[in-house]
């Protein structure tokens, strides 16, 4: 009878261990971060894809960064060194209305894990792609598809630095026009990129916008003309717009992980210039996290926008 009781207790214990709910999954980790696993009472290195349960703890190293996806679809970031109870981290997550973000958090997790070997093998090549526009030439070559489908959200426009004679160009002018060559928006910059709120172009009405870049002090130094197309199917456009609005509401905190989720939504729906902007925002928020640069570089290469050198 005693033997049977011991077996029963072991059985119940094993069931309770396996029945634990997965609370978080590791999306990104930088530094010597570790997990203290309750079920084995052991300390293990945190890796992308690692599942964390209620009784576990995480230890953030000095200078470390940890990005976690909650089972609801929300994300949190840990950047302060110390030990954290997983059960307490749940209190940082607002789990309401996460239906859209859940899908794209899963998408980000897939980007980080499914191609982990490829990402590791080509780590520095993918990172280099994010800044691989040609420099010091006399031709302006935007880093963009010749025809890009977009939503009327933020988008980034990038191009290479050029020379006028022997001197670097000082000012670039990017012009957006309708199909009748009427100017819709003109912006000047000394940089080789500009962020534009596409809502200002009235794309839902205009539908097709032409854009190009030139050097202000040398107007003949100009790029080819490129096209922006608002999502052509009206029902799909409305659906994407509604989903993206919901996603921004669900991911209201200004974090790099949330920007990666927004980028993934755009990438998944082939909204390349929108995707590029949110990848860039993620990297700007956490410039020391190489994984964001790697995923972005791979996206640029896979979509044909840039080449791995």
PDB file of C-alpha atoms in Angstrom:
ATOM      1  CA  UNK A   1       0.000   0.000   0.000  1.00  0.00           C
ATOM      2  CA  UNK A   2       2.885   2.313   0.899  1.00  0.00           C
ATOM      3  CA  UNK A   3       4.546   1.543  -2.442  1.00  0.00           C
ATOM      4  CA  UNK A   4       1.296   2.315  -4.275  1.00  0.00           C
ATOM      5  CA  UNK A   5       0.988   5.642  -2.449  1.00  0.00           C
ATOM      6  CA  UNK A   6       4.521   6.619  -3.432  1.00  0.00           C
ATOM      7  CA  UNK A   7       3.820   5.749  -7.068  1.00  0.00           C
ATOM      8  CA  UNK A   8       0.599   7.781  -6.939  1.00  0.00           C
ATOM      9  CA  UNK A   9       2.400  10.802  -5.455  1.00  0.00           C
ATOM     10  CA  UNK A  10       5.107  10.602  -8.116  1.00  0.00           C
ATOM     11  CA  UNK A  11       2.440  10.329 -10.799  1.00  0.00           C
ATOM     12  CA  UNK A  12       0.562  13.365  -9.485  1.00  0.00           C
ATOM     13  CA  UNK A  13       3.814  15.320  -9.191  1.00  0.00           C
ATOM     14  CA  UNK A  14       4.809  14.523 -12.767  1.00  0.00           C
ATOM     15  CA  UNK A  15       1.357  15.497 -14.015  1.00  0.00           C
ATOM     16  CA  UNK A  16       1.543  18.822 -12.184  1.00  0.00           C
ATOM     17  CA  UNK A  17       4.944  19.546 -13.691  1.00  0.00           C
ATOM     18  CA  UNK A  18       3.825  18.833 -17.230  1.00  0.00           C
ATOM     19  CA  UNK A  19       0.546  20.651 -16.690  1.00  0.00           C
ATOM     20  CA  UNK A  20       2.282  23.947 -15.977  1.00  0.00           C
ATOM     21  CA  UNK A  21       1.239  26.607 -18.390  1.00  0.00           C
ATOM     22  CA  UNK A  22       3.863  28.129 -20.594  1.00  0.00           C
ATOM     23  CA  UNK A  23       3.805  31.794 -19.540  1.00  0.00           C
ATOM     24  CA  UNK A  24       6.535  33.343 -21.674  1.00  0.00           C
ATOM     25  CA  UNK A  25       8.742  32.452 -24.604  1.00  0.00           C
ATOM     26  CA  UNK A  26      12.150  34.018 -25.184  1.00  0.00           C
ATOM     27  CA  UNK A  27      12.230  36.101 -28.375  1.00  0.00           C
ATOM     28  CA  UNK A  28      15.589  37.833 -27.965  1.00  0.00           C
ATOM     29  CA  UNK A  29      18.415  37.528 -25.445  1.00  0.00           C
ATOM     30  CA  UNK A  30      21.698  39.430 -25.227  1.00  0.00           C
ATOM     31  CA  UNK A  31      24.384  38.883 -22.608  1.00  0.00           C
ATOM     32  CA  UNK A  32      24.795  36.069 -20.102  1.00  0.00           C
ATOM     33  CA  UNK A  33      21.129  35.830 -19.107  1.00  0.00           C
ATOM     34  CA  UNK A  34      19.988  32.657 -17.373  1.00  0.00           C
ATOM     35  CA  UNK A  35      16.830  30.853 -16.278  1.00  0.00           C
ATOM     36  CA  UNK A  36      16.434  29.095 -12.954  1.00  0.00           C
ATOM     37  CA  UNK A  37      14.190  26.182 -13.910  1.00  0.00           C
ATOM     38  CA  UNK A  38      11.912  25.181 -11.045  1.00  0.00           C
ATOM     39  CA  UNK A  39      11.153  21.674 -12.313  1.00  0.00           C
ATOM     40  CA  UNK A  40      14.847  20.679 -12.228  1.00  0.00           C
ATOM     41  CA  UNK A  41      16.117  23.287  -9.752  1.00  0.00           C
ATOM     42  CA  UNK A  42      18.905  24.115 -12.196  1.00  0.00           C
ATOM     43  CA  UNK A  43      20.323  27.195 -13.873  1.00  0.00           C
ATOM     44  CA  UNK A  44      20.506  27.205 -17.688  1.00  0.00           C
ATOM     45  CA  UNK A  45      21.513  29.740 -20.320  1.00  0.00           C
ATOM     46  CA  UNK A  46      18.576  31.518 -21.900  1.00  0.00           C
ATOM     47  CA  UNK A  47      18.252  30.896 -25.631  1.00  0.00           C
ATOM     48  CA  UNK A  48      15.756  32.074 -28.226  1.00  0.00           C
ATOM     49  CA  UNK A  49      12.634  29.901 -28.077  1.00  0.00           C
ATOM     50  CA  UNK A  50      13.112  28.901 -24.421  1.00  0.00           C
ATOM     51  CA  UNK A  51       9.769  28.450 -22.613  1.00  0.00           C
ATOM     52  CA  UNK A  52       9.320  29.884 -19.159  1.00  0.00           C
ATOM     53  CA  UNK A  53       6.814  28.631 -16.600  1.00  0.00           C
ATOM     54  CA  UNK A  54       5.155  30.167 -13.538  1.00  0.00           C
ATOM     55  CA  UNK A  55       7.619  28.872 -10.950  1.00  0.00           C
ATOM     56  CA  UNK A  56      10.741  29.694 -12.977  1.00  0.00           C
ATOM     57  CA  UNK A  57      13.008  32.701 -12.510  1.00  0.00           C
ATOM     58  CA  UNK A  58      15.141  34.673 -14.940  1.00  0.00           C
ATOM     59  CA  UNK A  59      18.482  36.282 -14.151  1.00  0.00           C
ATOM     60  CA  UNK A  60      19.459  39.297 -16.246  1.00  0.00           C
ATOM     61  CA  UNK A  61      23.195  39.898 -16.506  1.00  0.00           C
ATOM     62  CA  UNK A  62      24.769  43.345 -16.242  1.00  0.00           C
ATOM     63  CA  UNK A  63      24.311  44.969 -19.642  1.00  0.00           C
ATOM     64  CA  UNK A  64      21.921  42.196 -20.670  1.00  0.00           C
ATOM     65  CA  UNK A  65      18.679  42.450 -22.621  1.00  0.00           C
ATOM     66  CA  UNK A  66      15.795  39.997 -22.669  1.00  0.00           C
ATOM     67  CA  UNK A  67      12.705  40.163 -24.872  1.00  0.00           C
ATOM     68  CA  UNK A  68       9.809  37.911 -23.888  1.00  0.00           C
ATOM     69  CA  UNK A  69       6.495  37.070 -25.528  1.00  0.00           C
ATOM     70  CA  UNK A  70       3.607  36.433 -23.153  1.00  0.00           C
ATOM     71  CA  UNK A  71       1.144  33.683 -24.085  1.00  0.00           C
ATOM     72  CA  UNK A  72      -1.477  36.400 -24.673  1.00  0.00           C
ATOM     73  CA  UNK A  73       0.579  37.913 -27.497  1.00  0.00           C
ATOM     74  CA  UNK A  74       1.966  40.880 -25.561  1.00  0.00           C
ATOM     75  CA  UNK A  75       5.693  41.486 -25.175  1.00  0.00           C
ATOM     76  CA  UNK A  76       7.921  42.745 -22.366  1.00  0.00           C
ATOM     77  CA  UNK A  77      11.570  43.739 -22.188  1.00  0.00           C
ATOM     78  CA  UNK A  78      13.977  43.346 -19.272  1.00  0.00           C
ATOM     79  CA  UNK A  79      17.130  45.478 -19.258  1.00  0.00           C
ATOM     80  CA  UNK A  80      17.964  45.954 -15.576  1.00  0.00           C
ATOM     81  CA  UNK A  81      20.319  43.387 -14.025  1.00  0.00           C
ATOM     82  CA  UNK A  82      18.740  41.209 -11.370  1.00  0.00           C
ATOM     83  CA  UNK A  83      16.606  38.152 -10.665  1.00  0.00           C
ATOM     84  CA  UNK A  84      12.934  38.126 -11.638  1.00  0.00           C
ATOM     85  CA  UNK A  85      10.146  35.689 -10.736  1.00  0.00           C
ATOM     86  CA  UNK A  86       8.188  34.721 -13.837  1.00  0.00           C
ATOM     87  CA  UNK A  87       5.006  34.807 -11.753  1.00  0.00           C
ATOM     88  CA  UNK A  88       5.690  38.478 -10.970  1.00  0.00           C
ATOM     89  CA  UNK A  89       6.544  39.397 -14.561  1.00  0.00           C
ATOM     90  CA  UNK A  90       2.972  38.519 -15.515  1.00  0.00           C
ATOM     91  CA  UNK A  91       1.877  41.631 -13.617  1.00  0.00           C
ATOM     92  CA  UNK A  92       3.729  43.764 -16.172  1.00  0.00           C
ATOM     93  CA  UNK A  93       1.624  42.419 -19.014  1.00  0.00           C
ATOM     94  CA  UNK A  94      -1.680  43.952 -20.009  1.00  0.00           C
ATOM     95  CA  UNK A  95      -3.403  40.931 -21.534  1.00  0.00           C
ATOM     96  CA  UNK A  96      -6.560  42.620 -22.799  1.00  0.00           C
ATOM     97  CA  UNK A  97      -7.298  42.838 -26.518  1.00  0.00           C
ATOM     98  CA  UNK A  98      -4.251  40.979 -27.820  1.00  0.00           C
ATOM     99  CA  UNK A  99      -5.923  39.014 -30.616  1.00  0.00           C
ATOM    100  CA  UNK A 100      -3.996  40.578 -33.512  1.00  0.00           C
ATOM    101  CA  UNK A 101      -0.601  40.901 -31.819  1.00  0.00           C
ATOM    102  CA  UNK A 102      -0.625  37.228 -30.783  1.00  0.00           C
ATOM    103  CA  UNK A 103      -0.389  36.137 -34.413  1.00  0.00           C
ATOM    104  CA  UNK A 104       2.503  38.453 -35.214  1.00  0.00           C
ATOM    105  CA  UNK A 105       4.417  37.785 -32.015  1.00  0.00           C
ATOM    106  CA  UNK A 106       4.355  34.167 -33.193  1.00  0.00           C
ATOM    107  CA  UNK A 107       5.602  35.402 -36.574  1.00  0.00           C
ATOM    108  CA  UNK A 108       8.532  37.213 -34.901  1.00  0.00           C
ATOM    109  CA  UNK A 109       9.326  34.113 -32.867  1.00  0.00           C
ATOM    110  CA  UNK A 110       9.416  32.149 -36.110  1.00  0.00           C
ATOM    111  CA  UNK A 111      11.823  34.657 -37.647  1.00  0.00           C
ATOM    112  CA  UNK A 112      14.100  34.386 -34.649  1.00  0.00           C
ATOM    113  CA  UNK A 113      14.061  30.592 -34.336  1.00  0.00           C
ATOM    114  CA  UNK A 114      13.090  28.818 -37.576  1.00  0.00           C
ATOM    115  CA  UNK A 115      16.161  30.071 -39.418  1.00  0.00           C
ATOM    116  CA  UNK A 116      18.473  30.265 -36.408  1.00  0.00           C
ATOM    117  CA  UNK A 117      21.236  28.270 -38.103  1.00  0.00           C
ATOM    118  CA  UNK A 118      21.070  30.426 -41.221  1.00  0.00           C
ATOM    119  CA  UNK A 119      21.004  33.610 -39.139  1.00  0.00           C
ATOM    120  CA  UNK A 120      24.009  32.458 -37.120  1.00  0.00           C
ATOM    121  CA  UNK A 121      25.975  31.322 -40.162  1.00  0.00           C
ATOM    122  CA  UNK A 122      25.371  34.593 -42.021  1.00  0.00           C
ATOM    123  CA  UNK A 123      25.267  36.860 -38.967  1.00  0.00           C
ATOM    124  CA  UNK A 124      27.614  39.582 -40.154  1.00  0.00           C
ATOM    125  CA  UNK A 125      26.468  39.430 -43.766  1.00  0.00           C
ATOM    126  CA  UNK A 126      22.855  40.024 -42.726  1.00  0.00           C
ATOM    127  CA  UNK A 127      23.896  42.832 -40.378  1.00  0.00           C
ATOM    128  CA  UNK A 128      25.889  44.527 -43.137  1.00  0.00           C
ATOM    129  CA  UNK A 129      22.877  44.558 -45.460  1.00  0.00           C
ATOM    130  CA  UNK A 130      21.090  47.149 -43.313  1.00  0.00           C
ATOM    131  CA  UNK A 131      23.679  49.744 -44.305  1.00  0.00           C
ATOM    132  CA  UNK A 132      24.676  48.411 -47.698  1.00  0.00           C
ATOM    133  CA  UNK A 133      23.558  51.246 -49.985  1.00  0.00           C
ATOM    134  CA  UNK A 134      26.370  52.269 -52.304  1.00  0.00           C
ATOM    135  CA  UNK A 135      28.405  55.290 -51.294  1.00  0.00           C
ATOM    136  CA  UNK A 136      30.451  57.879 -53.128  1.00  0.00           C
ATOM    137  CA  UNK A 137      28.959  57.260 -56.587  1.00  0.00           C
ATOM    138  CA  UNK A 138      27.439  59.812 -58.959  1.00  0.00           C
ATOM    139  CA  UNK A 139      24.105  57.990 -59.285  1.00  0.00           C
ATOM    140  CA  UNK A 140      21.311  58.031 -56.735  1.00  0.00           C
ATOM    141  CA  UNK A 141      20.005  54.516 -56.145  1.00  0.00           C
ATOM    142  CA  UNK A 142      17.136  54.266 -53.669  1.00  0.00           C
ATOM    143  CA  UNK A 143      16.894  51.167 -51.493  1.00  0.00           C
ATOM    144  CA  UNK A 144      13.330  50.325 -52.476  1.00  0.00           C
ATOM    145  CA  UNK A 145      11.294  48.211 -54.888  1.00  0.00           C
ATOM    146  CA  UNK A 146      10.543  50.000 -58.150  1.00  0.00           C
ATOM    147  CA  UNK A 147       6.872  49.548 -57.286  1.00  0.00           C
ATOM    148  CA  UNK A 148       5.932  49.251 -53.625  1.00  0.00           C
ATOM    149  CA  UNK A 149       2.528  48.494 -52.132  1.00  0.00           C
ATOM    150  CA  UNK A 150       1.944  50.501 -48.965  1.00  0.00           C
ATOM    151  CA  UNK A 151      -0.549  51.471 -46.287  1.00  0.00           C
ATOM    152  CA  UNK A 152      -0.999  55.122 -45.382  1.00  0.00           C
ATOM    153  CA  UNK A 153       1.296  54.730 -42.373  1.00  0.00           C
ATOM    154  CA  UNK A 154       4.913  55.679 -41.712  1.00  0.00           C
ATOM    155  CA  UNK A 155       7.422  54.613 -44.377  1.00  0.00           C
ATOM    156  CA  UNK A 156      11.143  55.151 -44.780  1.00  0.00           C
ATOM    157  CA  UNK A 157      12.895  56.136 -48.001  1.00  0.00           C
ATOM    158  CA  UNK A 158      16.639  55.461 -48.203  1.00  0.00           C
ATOM    159  CA  UNK A 159      19.277  56.050 -50.856  1.00  0.00           C
ATOM    160  CA  UNK A 160      23.046  56.174 -51.278  1.00  0.00           C
ATOM    161  CA  UNK A 161      25.273  59.189 -50.749  1.00  0.00           C
ATOM    162  CA  UNK A 162      26.551  60.698 -53.999  1.00  0.00           C
ATOM    163  CA  UNK A 163      29.224  63.152 -55.046  1.00  0.00           C
ATOM    164  CA  UNK A 164      28.812  66.312 -57.091  1.00  0.00           C
ATOM    165  CA  UNK A 165      32.144  66.600 -58.811  1.00  0.00           C
ATOM    166  CA  UNK A 166      34.598  65.647 -56.076  1.00  0.00           C
ATOM    167  CA  UNK A 167      32.499  66.890 -53.177  1.00  0.00           C
ATOM    168  CA  UNK A 168      29.755  65.005 -51.301  1.00  0.00           C
ATOM    169  CA  UNK A 169      26.251  66.230 -52.051  1.00  0.00           C
ATOM    170  CA  UNK A 170      24.979  68.571 -49.339  1.00  0.00           C
ATOM    171  CA  UNK A 171      21.203  68.494 -49.741  1.00  0.00           C
ATOM    172  CA  UNK A 172      18.821  65.945 -51.195  1.00  0.00           C
ATOM    173  CA  UNK A 173      15.268  66.634 -52.329  1.00  0.00           C
ATOM    174  CA  UNK A 174      12.663  63.877 -52.400  1.00  0.00           C
ATOM    175  CA  UNK A 175       9.546  64.652 -54.415  1.00  0.00           C
ATOM    176  CA  UNK A 176       6.197  62.842 -54.471  1.00  0.00           C
ATOM    177  CA  UNK A 177       3.827  63.419 -57.411  1.00  0.00           C
ATOM    178  CA  UNK A 178       0.534  62.095 -58.697  1.00  0.00           C
ATOM    179  CA  UNK A 179       0.188  60.564 -62.156  1.00  0.00           C
ATOM    180  CA  UNK A 180      -0.368  64.053 -63.625  1.00  0.00           C
ATOM    181  CA  UNK A 181       3.000  65.288 -62.306  1.00  0.00           C
ATOM    182  CA  UNK A 182       1.325  67.449 -59.680  1.00  0.00           C
ATOM    183  CA  UNK A 183       3.541  67.687 -56.612  1.00  0.00           C
ATOM    184  CA  UNK A 184       1.988  66.202 -53.479  1.00  0.00           C
ATOM    185  CA  UNK A 185       4.923  66.547 -51.091  1.00  0.00           C
ATOM    186  CA  UNK A 186       8.512  67.767 -51.276  1.00  0.00           C
ATOM    187  CA  UNK A 187      11.060  67.231 -48.488  1.00  0.00           C
ATOM    188  CA  UNK A 188      14.681  68.316 -48.175  1.00  0.00           C
ATOM    189  CA  UNK A 189      17.340  66.628 -46.069  1.00  0.00           C
ATOM    190  CA  UNK A 190      21.098  66.522 -45.644  1.00  0.00           C
ATOM    191  CA  UNK A 191      20.742  62.839 -44.718  1.00  0.00           C
ATOM    192  CA  UNK A 192      20.354  59.873 -47.080  1.00  0.00           C
ATOM    193  CA  UNK A 193      16.975  58.858 -45.724  1.00  0.00           C
ATOM    194  CA  UNK A 194      13.684  60.402 -44.765  1.00  0.00           C
ATOM    195  CA  UNK A 195      10.608  59.142 -42.926  1.00  0.00           C
ATOM    196  CA  UNK A 196       7.259  60.116 -44.408  1.00  0.00           C
ATOM    197  CA  UNK A 197       3.759  59.814 -43.005  1.00  0.00           C
ATOM    198  CA  UNK A 198       2.062  58.469 -46.119  1.00  0.00           C
ATOM    199  CA  UNK A 199      -1.313  59.696 -44.860  1.00  0.00           C
ATOM    200  CA  UNK A 200      -0.161  63.116 -46.105  1.00  0.00           C
ATOM    201  CA  UNK A 201      -0.162  61.816 -49.681  1.00  0.00           C
ATOM    202  CA  UNK A 202      -3.876  61.014 -49.682  1.00  0.00           C
ATOM    203  CA  UNK A 203      -3.062  57.596 -51.132  1.00  0.00           C
ATOM    204  CA  UNK A 204      -6.555  56.199 -50.674  1.00  0.00           C
ATOM    205  CA  UNK A 205      -7.744  58.689 -53.284  1.00  0.00           C
ATOM    206  CA  UNK A 206      -4.634  59.166 -55.435  1.00  0.00           C
ATOM    207  CA  UNK A 207      -3.844  55.396 -55.421  1.00  0.00           C
ATOM    208  CA  UNK A 208      -0.587  55.704 -57.384  1.00  0.00           C
ATOM    209  CA  UNK A 209       2.219  58.075 -56.381  1.00  0.00           C
ATOM    210  CA  UNK A 210       5.524  58.623 -58.181  1.00  0.00           C
ATOM    211  CA  UNK A 211       8.621  59.581 -56.200  1.00  0.00           C
ATOM    212  CA  UNK A 212      12.263  60.318 -56.902  1.00  0.00           C
ATOM    213  CA  UNK A 213      15.328  61.852 -55.260  1.00  0.00           C
ATOM    214  CA  UNK A 214      17.653  64.538 -56.614  1.00  0.00           C
ATOM    215  CA  UNK A 215      20.555  66.646 -55.390  1.00  0.00           C
ATOM    216  CA  UNK A 216      19.436  70.208 -54.715  1.00  0.00           C
ATOM    217  CA  UNK A 217      22.684  71.820 -55.868  1.00  0.00           C
ATOM    218  CA  UNK A 218      22.847  69.547 -58.938  1.00  0.00           C
ATOM    219  CA  UNK A 219      19.271  68.986 -60.231  1.00  0.00           C
ATOM    220  CA  UNK A 220      20.462  66.706 -63.012  1.00  0.00           C
ATOM    221  CA  UNK A 221      21.791  64.287 -60.434  1.00  0.00           C
ATOM    222  CA  UNK A 222      18.592  62.363 -59.899  1.00  0.00           C
ATOM    223  CA  UNK A 223      17.318  58.864 -59.273  1.00  0.00           C
ATOM    224  CA  UNK A 224      14.966  56.922 -61.448  1.00  0.00           C
ATOM    225  CA  UNK A 225      11.273  57.304 -60.674  1.00  0.00           C
ATOM    226  CA  UNK A 226       9.638  54.854 -58.291  1.00  0.00           C
ATOM    227  CA  UNK A 227       6.001  54.065 -57.603  1.00  0.00           C
ATOM    228  CA  UNK A 228       3.918  53.813 -54.450  1.00  0.00           C
ATOM    229  CA  UNK A 229       0.657  51.930 -54.744  1.00  0.00           C
ATOM    230  CA  UNK A 230      -2.006  51.914 -52.084  1.00  0.00           C
ATOM    231  CA  UNK A 231      -3.279  48.362 -51.440  1.00  0.00           C
ATOM    232  CA  UNK A 232      -5.339  47.902 -54.637  1.00  0.00           C
ATOM    233  CA  UNK A 233      -8.151  45.726 -53.275  1.00  0.00           C
ATOM    234  CA  UNK A 234     -10.454  48.033 -51.293  1.00  0.00           C
ATOM    235  CA  UNK A 235     -11.710  45.326 -48.919  1.00  0.00           C
ATOM    236  CA  UNK A 236      -8.193  44.072 -48.238  1.00  0.00           C
ATOM    237  CA  UNK A 237      -6.957  47.625 -47.716  1.00  0.00           C
ATOM    238  CA  UNK A 238      -9.675  48.268 -45.125  1.00  0.00           C
ATOM    239  CA  UNK A 239      -8.948  44.970 -43.389  1.00  0.00           C
ATOM    240  CA  UNK A 240      -5.192  45.633 -43.243  1.00  0.00           C
ATOM    241  CA  UNK A 241      -5.746  49.177 -42.043  1.00  0.00           C
ATOM    242  CA  UNK A 242      -8.072  47.969 -39.272  1.00  0.00           C
ATOM    243  CA  UNK A 243      -5.679  45.197 -38.241  1.00  0.00           C
ATOM    244  CA  UNK A 244      -2.720  47.562 -38.120  1.00  0.00           C
ATOM    245  CA  UNK A 245      -4.664  50.116 -36.090  1.00  0.00           C
ATOM    246  CA  UNK A 246      -5.639  47.368 -33.630  1.00  0.00           C
ATOM    247  CA  UNK A 247      -2.038  46.166 -33.503  1.00  0.00           C
ATOM    248  CA  UNK A 248      -0.732  49.633 -32.633  1.00  0.00           C
ATOM    249  CA  UNK A 249      -3.374  49.906 -29.914  1.00  0.00           C
ATOM    250  CA  UNK A 250      -2.445  46.514 -28.451  1.00  0.00           C
ATOM    251  CA  UNK A 251       1.277  47.327 -28.607  1.00  0.00           C
ATOM    252  CA  UNK A 252       1.075  50.867 -27.291  1.00  0.00           C
ATOM    253  CA  UNK A 253       4.397  50.809 -25.417  1.00  0.00           C
ATOM    254  CA  UNK A 254       7.367  52.268 -27.280  1.00  0.00           C
ATOM    255  CA  UNK A 255       9.637  49.203 -27.196  1.00  0.00           C
ATOM    256  CA  UNK A 256      11.930  47.611 -29.749  1.00  0.00           C
ATOM    257  CA  UNK A 257      10.053  44.310 -29.535  1.00  0.00           C
ATOM    258  CA  UNK A 258       6.750  45.996 -30.299  1.00  0.00           C
ATOM    259  CA  UNK A 259       8.348  47.734 -33.290  1.00  0.00           C
ATOM    260  CA  UNK A 260       9.579  44.324 -34.505  1.00  0.00           C
ATOM    261  CA  UNK A 261       6.023  43.001 -34.292  1.00  0.00           C
ATOM    262  CA  UNK A 262       4.726  45.980 -36.310  1.00  0.00           C
ATOM    263  CA  UNK A 263       7.504  45.413 -38.856  1.00  0.00           C
ATOM    264  CA  UNK A 264       6.566  41.748 -39.094  1.00  0.00           C
ATOM    265  CA  UNK A 265       2.940  42.613 -39.808  1.00  0.00           C
ATOM    266  CA  UNK A 266       4.058  44.832 -42.687  1.00  0.00           C
ATOM    267  CA  UNK A 267       6.592  42.300 -43.966  1.00  0.00           C
ATOM    268  CA  UNK A 268       4.055  39.470 -43.855  1.00  0.00           C
ATOM    269  CA  UNK A 269       1.620  41.586 -45.866  1.00  0.00           C
ATOM    270  CA  UNK A 270       4.284  42.688 -48.392  1.00  0.00           C
ATOM    271  CA  UNK A 271       4.248  46.344 -47.298  1.00  0.00           C
ATOM    272  CA  UNK A 272       7.998  46.710 -47.700  1.00  0.00           C
ATOM    273  CA  UNK A 273       8.568  50.437 -47.110  1.00  0.00           C
ATOM    274  CA  UNK A 274       6.303  50.368 -44.059  1.00  0.00           C
ATOM    275  CA  UNK A 275       8.145  47.284 -42.774  1.00  0.00           C
ATOM    276  CA  UNK A 276      11.535  48.949 -43.240  1.00  0.00           C
ATOM    277  CA  UNK A 277      10.498  51.925 -41.109  1.00  0.00           C
ATOM    278  CA  UNK A 278       9.486  49.793 -38.135  1.00  0.00           C
ATOM    279  CA  UNK A 279      12.592  47.606 -38.391  1.00  0.00           C
ATOM    280  CA  UNK A 280      14.644  50.808 -38.332  1.00  0.00           C
ATOM    281  CA  UNK A 281      12.733  52.074 -35.287  1.00  0.00           C
ATOM    282  CA  UNK A 282      13.376  48.804 -33.428  1.00  0.00           C
ATOM    283  CA  UNK A 283      17.110  49.031 -34.127  1.00  0.00           C
ATOM    284  CA  UNK A 284      17.204  52.696 -33.077  1.00  0.00           C
ATOM    285  CA  UNK A 285      15.599  51.801 -29.731  1.00  0.00           C
ATOM    286  CA  UNK A 286      17.997  48.899 -29.024  1.00  0.00           C
ATOM    287  CA  UNK A 287      21.098  49.427 -31.203  1.00  0.00           C
ATOM    288  CA  UNK A 288      23.157  46.909 -29.205  1.00  0.00           C
ATOM    289  CA  UNK A 289      20.820  43.993 -29.945  1.00  0.00           C
ATOM    290  CA  UNK A 290      22.335  42.472 -33.085  1.00  0.00           C
ATOM    291  CA  UNK A 291      19.436  40.058 -33.625  1.00  0.00           C
ATOM    292  CA  UNK A 292      17.191  42.918 -34.779  1.00  0.00           C
ATOM    293  CA  UNK A 293      19.762  43.966 -37.383  1.00  0.00           C
ATOM    294  CA  UNK A 294      20.170  40.370 -38.533  1.00  0.00           C
ATOM    295  CA  UNK A 295      16.433  39.803 -39.024  1.00  0.00           C
ATOM    296  CA  UNK A 296      16.117  43.155 -40.825  1.00  0.00           C
ATOM    297  CA  UNK A 297      19.080  42.423 -43.066  1.00  0.00           C
ATOM    298  CA  UNK A 298      17.700  39.005 -43.942  1.00  0.00           C
ATOM    299  CA  UNK A 299      14.353  40.592 -44.783  1.00  0.00           C
ATOM    300  CA  UNK A 300      16.006  43.121 -47.113  1.00  0.00           C
ATOM    301  CA  UNK A 301      17.986  40.378 -48.834  1.00  0.00           C
ATOM    302  CA  UNK A 302      15.097  37.902 -49.112  1.00  0.00           C
ATOM    303  CA  UNK A 303      12.787  40.564 -50.551  1.00  0.00           C
ATOM    304  CA  UNK A 304      15.370  41.661 -53.129  1.00  0.00           C
ATOM    305  CA  UNK A 305      15.624  45.214 -51.776  1.00  0.00           C
ATOM    306  CA  UNK A 306      19.320  44.810 -50.948  1.00  0.00           C
ATOM    307  CA  UNK A 307      22.026  42.285 -51.680  1.00  0.00           C
ATOM    308  CA  UNK A 308      24.235  40.351 -49.296  1.00  0.00           C
ATOM    309  CA  UNK A 309      27.836  41.207 -50.139  1.00  0.00           C
TER     310      UNK A 309
END
